[in-house]
Each structure stands twice: as structure tokens, then as C-alpha cells.
Coordinates of C-alpha atoms and ligand atoms in Angstrom, one line a residue:
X1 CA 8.7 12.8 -13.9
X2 CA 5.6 13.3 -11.6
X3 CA 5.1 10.3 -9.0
X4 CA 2.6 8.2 -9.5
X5 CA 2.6 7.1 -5.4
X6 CA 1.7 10.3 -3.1
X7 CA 2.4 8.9 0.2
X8 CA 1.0 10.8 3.5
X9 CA 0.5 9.7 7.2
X10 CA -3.5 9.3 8.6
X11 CA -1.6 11.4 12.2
X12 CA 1.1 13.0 13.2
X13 CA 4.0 11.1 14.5
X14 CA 2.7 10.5 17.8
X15 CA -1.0 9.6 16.8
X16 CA -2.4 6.6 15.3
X17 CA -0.5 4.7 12.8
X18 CA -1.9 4.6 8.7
X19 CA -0.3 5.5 5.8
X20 CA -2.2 7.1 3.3
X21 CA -1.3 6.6 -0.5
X22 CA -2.7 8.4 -3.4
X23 CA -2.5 6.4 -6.7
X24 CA -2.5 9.5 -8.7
X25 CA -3.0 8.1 -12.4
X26 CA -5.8 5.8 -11.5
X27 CA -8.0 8.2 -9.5
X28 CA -7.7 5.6 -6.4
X29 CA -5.8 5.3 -3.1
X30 CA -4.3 2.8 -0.7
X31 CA -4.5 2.6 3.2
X32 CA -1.9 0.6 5.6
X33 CA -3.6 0.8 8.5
X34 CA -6.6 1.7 10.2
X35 CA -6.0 4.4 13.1
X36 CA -8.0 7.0 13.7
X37 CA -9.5 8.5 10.8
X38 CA -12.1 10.2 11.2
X39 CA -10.3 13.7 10.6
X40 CA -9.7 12.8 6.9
X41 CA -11.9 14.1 4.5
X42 CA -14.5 11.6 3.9
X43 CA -13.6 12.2 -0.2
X44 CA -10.4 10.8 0.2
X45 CA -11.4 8.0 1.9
X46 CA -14.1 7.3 -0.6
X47 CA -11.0 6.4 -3.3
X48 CA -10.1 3.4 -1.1
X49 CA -10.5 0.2 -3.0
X50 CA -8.0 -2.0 -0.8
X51 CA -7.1 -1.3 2.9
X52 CA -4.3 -3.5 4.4
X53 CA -4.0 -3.7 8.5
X54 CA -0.5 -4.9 9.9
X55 CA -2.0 -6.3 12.7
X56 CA -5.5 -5.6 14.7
X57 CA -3.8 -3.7 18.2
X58 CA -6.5 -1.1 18.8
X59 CA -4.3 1.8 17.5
X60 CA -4.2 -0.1 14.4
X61 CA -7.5 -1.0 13.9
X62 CA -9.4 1.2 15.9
X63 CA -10.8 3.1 12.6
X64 CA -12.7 0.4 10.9
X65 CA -16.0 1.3 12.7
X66 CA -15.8 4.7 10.8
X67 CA -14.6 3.5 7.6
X68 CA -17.4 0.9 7.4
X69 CA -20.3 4.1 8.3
X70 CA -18.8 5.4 5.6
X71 CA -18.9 3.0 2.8
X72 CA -22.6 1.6 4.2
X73 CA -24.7 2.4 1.3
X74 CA -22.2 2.9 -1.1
X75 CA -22.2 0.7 -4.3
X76 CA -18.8 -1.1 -3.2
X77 CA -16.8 -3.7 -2.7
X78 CA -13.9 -3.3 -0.1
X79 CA -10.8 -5.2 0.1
X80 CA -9.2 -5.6 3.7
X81 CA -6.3 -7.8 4.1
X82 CA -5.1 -8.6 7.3
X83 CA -3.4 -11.4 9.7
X84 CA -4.0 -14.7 10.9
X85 CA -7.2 -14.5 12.6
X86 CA -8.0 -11.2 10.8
X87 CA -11.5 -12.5 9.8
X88 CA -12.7 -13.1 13.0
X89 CA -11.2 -10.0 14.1
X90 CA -14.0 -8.4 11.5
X91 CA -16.9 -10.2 12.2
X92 CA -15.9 -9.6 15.0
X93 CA -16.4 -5.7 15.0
X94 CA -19.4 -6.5 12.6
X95 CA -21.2 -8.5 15.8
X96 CA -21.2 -5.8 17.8
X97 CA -23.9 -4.3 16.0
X98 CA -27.1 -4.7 15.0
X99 CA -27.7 -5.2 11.3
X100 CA -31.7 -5.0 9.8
X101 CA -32.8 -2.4 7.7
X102 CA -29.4 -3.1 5.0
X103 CA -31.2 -5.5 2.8
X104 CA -30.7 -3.3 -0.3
X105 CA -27.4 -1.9 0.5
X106 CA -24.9 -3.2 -2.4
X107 CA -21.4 -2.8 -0.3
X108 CA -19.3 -5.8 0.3
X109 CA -16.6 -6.5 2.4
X110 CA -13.8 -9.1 1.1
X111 CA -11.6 -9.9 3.2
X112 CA -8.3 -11.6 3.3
X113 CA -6.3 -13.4 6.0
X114 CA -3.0 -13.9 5.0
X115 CA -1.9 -17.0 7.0
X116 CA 1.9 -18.2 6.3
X117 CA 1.2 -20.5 4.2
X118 CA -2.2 -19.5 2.3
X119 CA -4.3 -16.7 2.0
X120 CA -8.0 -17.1 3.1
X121 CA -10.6 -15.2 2.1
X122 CA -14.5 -14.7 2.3
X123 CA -16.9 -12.3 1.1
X124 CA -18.9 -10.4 3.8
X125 CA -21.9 -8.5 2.0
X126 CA -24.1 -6.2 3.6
X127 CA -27.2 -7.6 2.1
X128 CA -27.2 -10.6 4.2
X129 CA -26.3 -8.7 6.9
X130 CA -22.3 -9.4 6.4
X131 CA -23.3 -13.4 6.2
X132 CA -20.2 -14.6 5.1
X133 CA -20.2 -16.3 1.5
X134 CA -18.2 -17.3 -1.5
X135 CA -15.3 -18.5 1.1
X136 CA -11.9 -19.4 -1.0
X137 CA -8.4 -20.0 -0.6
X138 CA -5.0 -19.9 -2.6
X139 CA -1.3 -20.2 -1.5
X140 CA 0.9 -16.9 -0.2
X141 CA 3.8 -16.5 -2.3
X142 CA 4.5 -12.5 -0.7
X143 CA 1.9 -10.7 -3.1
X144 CA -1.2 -10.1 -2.1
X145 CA -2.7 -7.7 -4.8
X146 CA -1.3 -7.9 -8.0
X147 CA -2.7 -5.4 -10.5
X148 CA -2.0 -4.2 -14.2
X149 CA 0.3 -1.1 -12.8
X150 CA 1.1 -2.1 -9.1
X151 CA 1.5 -4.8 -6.6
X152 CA 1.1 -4.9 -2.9
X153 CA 3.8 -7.8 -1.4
X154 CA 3.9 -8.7 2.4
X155 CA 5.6 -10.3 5.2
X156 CA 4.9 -11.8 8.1
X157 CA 7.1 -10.1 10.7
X158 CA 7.3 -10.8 14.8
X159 CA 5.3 -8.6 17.5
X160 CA 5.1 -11.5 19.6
X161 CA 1.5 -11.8 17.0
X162 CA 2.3 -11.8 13.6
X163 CA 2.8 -8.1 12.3
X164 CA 2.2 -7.8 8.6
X165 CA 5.1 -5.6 6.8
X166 CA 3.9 -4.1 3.2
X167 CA 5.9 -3.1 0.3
X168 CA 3.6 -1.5 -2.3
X169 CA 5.8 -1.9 -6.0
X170 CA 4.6 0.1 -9.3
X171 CA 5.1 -1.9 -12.1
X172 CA 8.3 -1.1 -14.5
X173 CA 6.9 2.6 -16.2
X174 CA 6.6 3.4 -20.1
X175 CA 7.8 6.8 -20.7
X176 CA 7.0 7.4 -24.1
X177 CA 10.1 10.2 -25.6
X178 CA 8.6 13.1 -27.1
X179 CA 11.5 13.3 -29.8
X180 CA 10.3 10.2 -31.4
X181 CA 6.4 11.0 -31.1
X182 CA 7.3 14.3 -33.1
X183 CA 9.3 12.7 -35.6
X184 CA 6.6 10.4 -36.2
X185 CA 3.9 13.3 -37.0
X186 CA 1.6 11.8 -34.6
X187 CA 0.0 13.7 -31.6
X188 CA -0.3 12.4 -28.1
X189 CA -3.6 10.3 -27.4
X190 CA -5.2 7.8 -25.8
X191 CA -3.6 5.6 -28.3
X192 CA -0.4 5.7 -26.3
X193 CA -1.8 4.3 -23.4
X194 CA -3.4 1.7 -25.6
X195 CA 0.4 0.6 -26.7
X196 CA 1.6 1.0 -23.5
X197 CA -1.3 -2.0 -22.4
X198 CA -0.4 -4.0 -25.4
X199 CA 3.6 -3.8 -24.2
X200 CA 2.7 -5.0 -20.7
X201 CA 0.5 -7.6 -21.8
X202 CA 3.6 -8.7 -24.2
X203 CA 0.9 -9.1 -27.3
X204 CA 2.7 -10.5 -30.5
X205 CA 5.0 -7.6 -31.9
X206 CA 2.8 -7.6 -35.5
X207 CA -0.1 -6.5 -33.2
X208 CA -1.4 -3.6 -35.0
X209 CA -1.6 -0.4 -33.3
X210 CA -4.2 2.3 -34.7
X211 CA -3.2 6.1 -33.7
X212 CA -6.7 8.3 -34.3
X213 CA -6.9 12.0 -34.1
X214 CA -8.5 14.6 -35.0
X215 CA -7.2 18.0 -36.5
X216 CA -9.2 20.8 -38.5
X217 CA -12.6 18.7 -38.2
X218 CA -11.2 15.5 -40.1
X219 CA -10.7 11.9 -38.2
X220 CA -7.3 10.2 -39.2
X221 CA -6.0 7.4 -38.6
X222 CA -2.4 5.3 -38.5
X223 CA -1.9 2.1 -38.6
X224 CA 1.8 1.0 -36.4
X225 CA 3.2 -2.7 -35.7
X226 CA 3.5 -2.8 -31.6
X227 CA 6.9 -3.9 -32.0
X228 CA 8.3 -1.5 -34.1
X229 CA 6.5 1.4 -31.9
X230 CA 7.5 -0.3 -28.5
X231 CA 11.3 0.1 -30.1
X232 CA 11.4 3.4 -31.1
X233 CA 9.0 5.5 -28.9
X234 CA 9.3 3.9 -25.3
X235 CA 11.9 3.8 -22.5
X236 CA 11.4 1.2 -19.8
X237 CA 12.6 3.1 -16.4
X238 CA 12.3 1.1 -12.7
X239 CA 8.6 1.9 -10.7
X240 CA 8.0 3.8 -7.7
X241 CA 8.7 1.5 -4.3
X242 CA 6.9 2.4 -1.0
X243 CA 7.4 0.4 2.4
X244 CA 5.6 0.1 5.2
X245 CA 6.7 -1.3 8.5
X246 CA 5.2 -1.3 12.2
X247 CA 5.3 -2.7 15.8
X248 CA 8.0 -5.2 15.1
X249 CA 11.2 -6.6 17.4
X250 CA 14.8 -6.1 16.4
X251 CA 16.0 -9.9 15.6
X252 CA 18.2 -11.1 13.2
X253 CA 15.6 -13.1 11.6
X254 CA 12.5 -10.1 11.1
X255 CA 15.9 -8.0 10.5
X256 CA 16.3 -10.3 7.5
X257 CA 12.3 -10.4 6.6
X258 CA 11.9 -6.5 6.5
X259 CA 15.4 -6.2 4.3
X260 CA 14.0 -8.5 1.9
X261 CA 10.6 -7.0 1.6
X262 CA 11.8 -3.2 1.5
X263 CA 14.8 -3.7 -0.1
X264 CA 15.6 -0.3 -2.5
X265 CA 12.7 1.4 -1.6
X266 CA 12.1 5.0 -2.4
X267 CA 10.4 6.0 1.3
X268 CA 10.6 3.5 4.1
X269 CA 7.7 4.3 6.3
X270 CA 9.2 2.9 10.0
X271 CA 7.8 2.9 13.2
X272 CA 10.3 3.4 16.0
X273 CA 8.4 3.9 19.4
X274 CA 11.5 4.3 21.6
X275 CA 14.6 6.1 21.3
X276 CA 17.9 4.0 21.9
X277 CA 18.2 4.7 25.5
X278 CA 15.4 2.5 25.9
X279 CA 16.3 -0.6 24.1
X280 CA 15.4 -3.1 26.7
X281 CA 11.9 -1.6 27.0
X282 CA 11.6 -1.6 23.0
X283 CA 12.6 -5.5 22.9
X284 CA 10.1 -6.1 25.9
X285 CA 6.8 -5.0 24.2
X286 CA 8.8 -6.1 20.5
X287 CA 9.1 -2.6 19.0
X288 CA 12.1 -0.6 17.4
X289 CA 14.1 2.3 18.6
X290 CA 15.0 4.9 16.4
X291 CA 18.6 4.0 15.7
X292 CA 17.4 0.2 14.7
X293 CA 14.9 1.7 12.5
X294 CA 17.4 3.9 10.8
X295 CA 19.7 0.1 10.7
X296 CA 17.3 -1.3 9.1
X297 CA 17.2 1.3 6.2
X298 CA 20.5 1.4 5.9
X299 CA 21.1 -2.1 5.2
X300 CA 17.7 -2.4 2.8
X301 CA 19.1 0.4 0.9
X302 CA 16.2 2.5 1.0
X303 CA 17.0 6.1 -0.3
X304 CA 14.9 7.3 2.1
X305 CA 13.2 6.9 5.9
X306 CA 10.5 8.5 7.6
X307 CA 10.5 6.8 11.2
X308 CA 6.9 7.8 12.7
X309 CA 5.0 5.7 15.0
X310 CA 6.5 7.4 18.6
X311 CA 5.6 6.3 22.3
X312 CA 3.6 9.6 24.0
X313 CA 5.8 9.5 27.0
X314 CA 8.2 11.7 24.6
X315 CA 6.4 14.7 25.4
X316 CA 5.2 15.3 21.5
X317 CA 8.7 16.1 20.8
X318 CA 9.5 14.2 17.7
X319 CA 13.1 15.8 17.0
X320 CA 15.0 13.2 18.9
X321 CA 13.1 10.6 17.3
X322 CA 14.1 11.4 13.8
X323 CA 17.5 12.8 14.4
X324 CA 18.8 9.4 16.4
X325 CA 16.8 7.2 13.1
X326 CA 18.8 9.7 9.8
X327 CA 21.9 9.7 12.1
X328 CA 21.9 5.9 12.0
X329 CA 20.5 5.8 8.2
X330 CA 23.5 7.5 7.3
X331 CA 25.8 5.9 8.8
X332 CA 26.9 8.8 11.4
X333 CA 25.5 6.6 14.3
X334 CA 26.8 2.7 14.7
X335 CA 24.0 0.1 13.6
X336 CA 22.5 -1.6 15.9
X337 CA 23.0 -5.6 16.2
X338 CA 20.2 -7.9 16.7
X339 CA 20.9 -9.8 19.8
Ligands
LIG1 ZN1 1.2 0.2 17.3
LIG2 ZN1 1.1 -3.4 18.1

């Protein structure tokens, strides 16, 4: 079955930090991360809806300049999530320019500071020259956008500043089996997608379900019951997991943090800016090495790692890097121990 995640980095390994995700059914996309990107195609970035920053180091924020020319005087509202502190970070940015002229522009900035305890946010629109408004606040409980077919969860992890780790979850999937559909006589529609809403929504099992088609000029129509459909034509099957994790220190404790938030995932996107022979360096400035990010896999039981995120001094050689991270992700290399 096709994915309905399509994952890519903003930069190669040694660049900027930003995972790109494609949210293929819904015609949207997903940022972690706000590197340079001003070498992505402008369409892409135009499907961004939500954009969520770990933490606002320049290499991690440095692209919100050219995300914000962008989306100017487009008809939009743009979720960031970010940080303690993450909304004066923006205004921040915002301040350093000089807003007249925007009074008709309809973009908005929401933005969301995700504090330990509660998640602040306030609405930034460019009308009022990014005045902020409509200020609010709820408690954290890990999930910071929860929508009908995915949800984004976080965690606050340690870079000496909090570093926000993201796991982005797709929502269990209704596979509908084509056996069933053809024994029933009725052709594939939009009706399907119709019962799958209904199932998710848990509506009463009487719920009536209306397949309409139309064959040799003529409208038809069948009436179901949702629960008798939801029995015989679907198969719940487990969601797509993606993981995202940068700029954080080897403890037991964030050890703990990331395996709970990545735990199973299908790709574990992990930074790793040294390589082991530099472990005291990597605690210093509260990074991984290769071989702890390819620990930390292992014991989350991801199925698979893409370690990324790799300090220039290597000489753009990124062999070492992933070699010393799958060598400890299978097991072939000994884990590393949190001091
Ligand atoms: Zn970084
Ligand atoms: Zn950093």
C-alpha cells in the first residue's frame, strides 16, 4: 500500500537541518525545521499549513525570513510551533523589518509556544502589521496538532535550551478489500471515503450509508447500515510513524524522552553531529554521535534510521557517519550508555 507520509530532507547531510514531509492524500505537507530553504521549489513550500521548529539555533531557524516573503500576500494562515520563548523569537524576526503597505494582505501567522506545562499561542496577522491578537492558552499533554488523519506529538528534550523532539503519527488506516466491494455489486466512489469518515467519527452503527453511481447515463443509489458495511468491507491496519530528532545530549533521562516519543517508528530522522571518537566534544555542546544515535533506535524499536545532521569538520564525507549509526542500530556495534 502506497505511503501516505513522503518524508525528504530540506539539505544534504551536512547542510541545514529540516525535514520535509509530503501528506500525499491531503494535497498538503509538513516542515520540522526551518534551515535554509530557499533552494526548494517555492510550490512545495506553498503546501505548508503547519511548520514546527525544534529549537530557534540559526541553522534551525535561519529560513523563516524566506518562508514568510513567500507566504506575504497569500490568502493564509500559517501554523509555527516552537519552544519556550518561541514567540518572541518571531516577533522577534518580524521587528526587524519594516511593515506599511500590508494593510490588505490576508496571511496570518499563529504561533504556538509549547511551554512544559501549556501551550501558548497568539495570532500574528499581517493586516495589523503582525500586531499580535486573539492570545490563548491550553495545557500540553504531547500532541500539538491533532487532526482527522494525523497527529503531530512532541517532547521537550535537553540542548542545554529546550530542543523540541516530533513524532508525526497517521491515524489507524481503513483499507477497504476489494473482494467484498465486488461481491457487493457496488463500484468504488466517494462514498467510501464518506464511510470511512463515519467509522472514525464512531457515528451510531444504523447510520445510513448512501452509495451513488452512475453507469450507462442512469443515477443509482444504495442505501447500507455503517455497521454492517464497516464489518464486512474494511480492515483496520496500524498508520504510518515518522520521528524527528535534533541537537540533543546523550542522558538517561532525554534517552528515555526520545524512546517514548519515537517509539516503533517507521523512519527515525536523527541528528548525530559527531562520530564516537568524539564523544566528550558531543556531550560538551549536548549533541549525539553516530553510534548513540543508532542506540537510541535500537532501543525505540524504530524499523528504520536516517542519522543526518553532521558537523562540517568531517570533510563532506558522510560514510562514516551512517556506517558507525546502522552498525550500532543493528546491534553489530555496543550501545552506548548514558553517563
Ligand atoms: Zn543544529
Ligand atoms: Zn542547536
Amino acid at each position: 500500500m502506497k505511503p501516505a507520509f513522503i518524508p525528504r530532507l530540506i539539505n544534504h547531510p551536512f547542510g541545514d537541518p529540516g525535514l520535509y514531509v509530503e501528506l500525499r492524500y491531503l494535497g498538503q505537507a509538513l516542515l520540522f525545521d526551518l534551515g535554509r530553504i530557499d533552494r526548494r521549489p517555492a510550490t512545495s513550500l506553498f503546501k505548508l499549513h503547519h511548520v514546527f521548529v525544534s529549537h530557534t539555533h540559526m541553522d534551525h531557524f535561519i529560513g523563516f525570513d524566506h518562508l514568510l516573503r513567500l507566504f506575504l500576500a497569500r490568502e493564509r494562515d500559517l501554523h509555527l510551533y516552537g519552544p519556550p520563548g518561541f514567540i518572541e523569537n518571531v516577533r522577534g524576526r518580524l521587528a526587524g523589518y519594516t511593515w506599511n503597505l500590508i494593510e490588505s494582505y490576508p496571511l496570518q501567522l499563529t504561533v504556538h509556544e509549547i511551554g512544559p506545562q501549556r501551550v501558548r499561542s497568539v495570532a500574528l496577522p499581517a493586516r495589523t502589521a503582525f500586531t499580535p491578537e486573539q492570545e490563548s492558552e491550553r495545557p500540553f499533554d504531547g500532541v500539538i496538532l491533532d487532526e482527522p488523519d494525523y497527529q503531530v506529538r512532541t517532547a521537550h528534550l535537553d540542548h542545554k535550551i529546550p530542543s523540541m523532539g516530533f513524532a508525526l503519527e497517521e491515524k489507524t488506516r481503513l483499507n477497504v478489500r476489494p473482494e467484498r466491494l465486488d461481491a457487493l455489486g457496488v463500484p468504488a466512489g466517494r462514498w467510501l471515503n464518506e464511510l470511512k469518515r463515519a467509522v472514525r467519527e464512531q457515528r451510531d452503527p444504523d447510520t445510513e450509508i448512501v452509495a451513488e453511481w452512475r453507469s450507462e447515463g442512469e443515477t443509482h443509489r444504495r442505501a447500507f447500515q455503517l455497521g454492517a458495511l464497516r464489518d464486512d468491507l474494511l480492515v483496520e491496519t496500524a498508520g504510518q510513524k515518522l520521528a524527528y530528532v535534533v541537537d540533543t545530549i546523550f542522558t538517561r533521562d532525554n534517552m528515555q524522552r526520545i524512546c517514548e516519543l519515537v517509539q516503533g517508528a517507521d523512519i527515525l530522522f536523527c541528528e548525530s553531529l559527531f562520530l564516537d571518537a568524539e564523544r566528550d566534544e558531543a556531550t560538551k555542546r549536548h549533541h549525539l554521535t553516530a553510534r548513540q544515535a543508532g542506540t537510541l533506535a535500537r532501543a525505540a524499536g524504530v524499523k528504520r534510521l536516517e542519522n543526518f545532521h553532521f558537523s562540517s569538520r568531517y570533510e563532506r564525507n558522510p560514510a562514516p557517519f551512517r556506517a558507525e549509526a546502522q552498525a550500532a542500530f543493528r546491534g553489530d556495534l555496543a550501545a552506548d550508555v548514558p553517563d
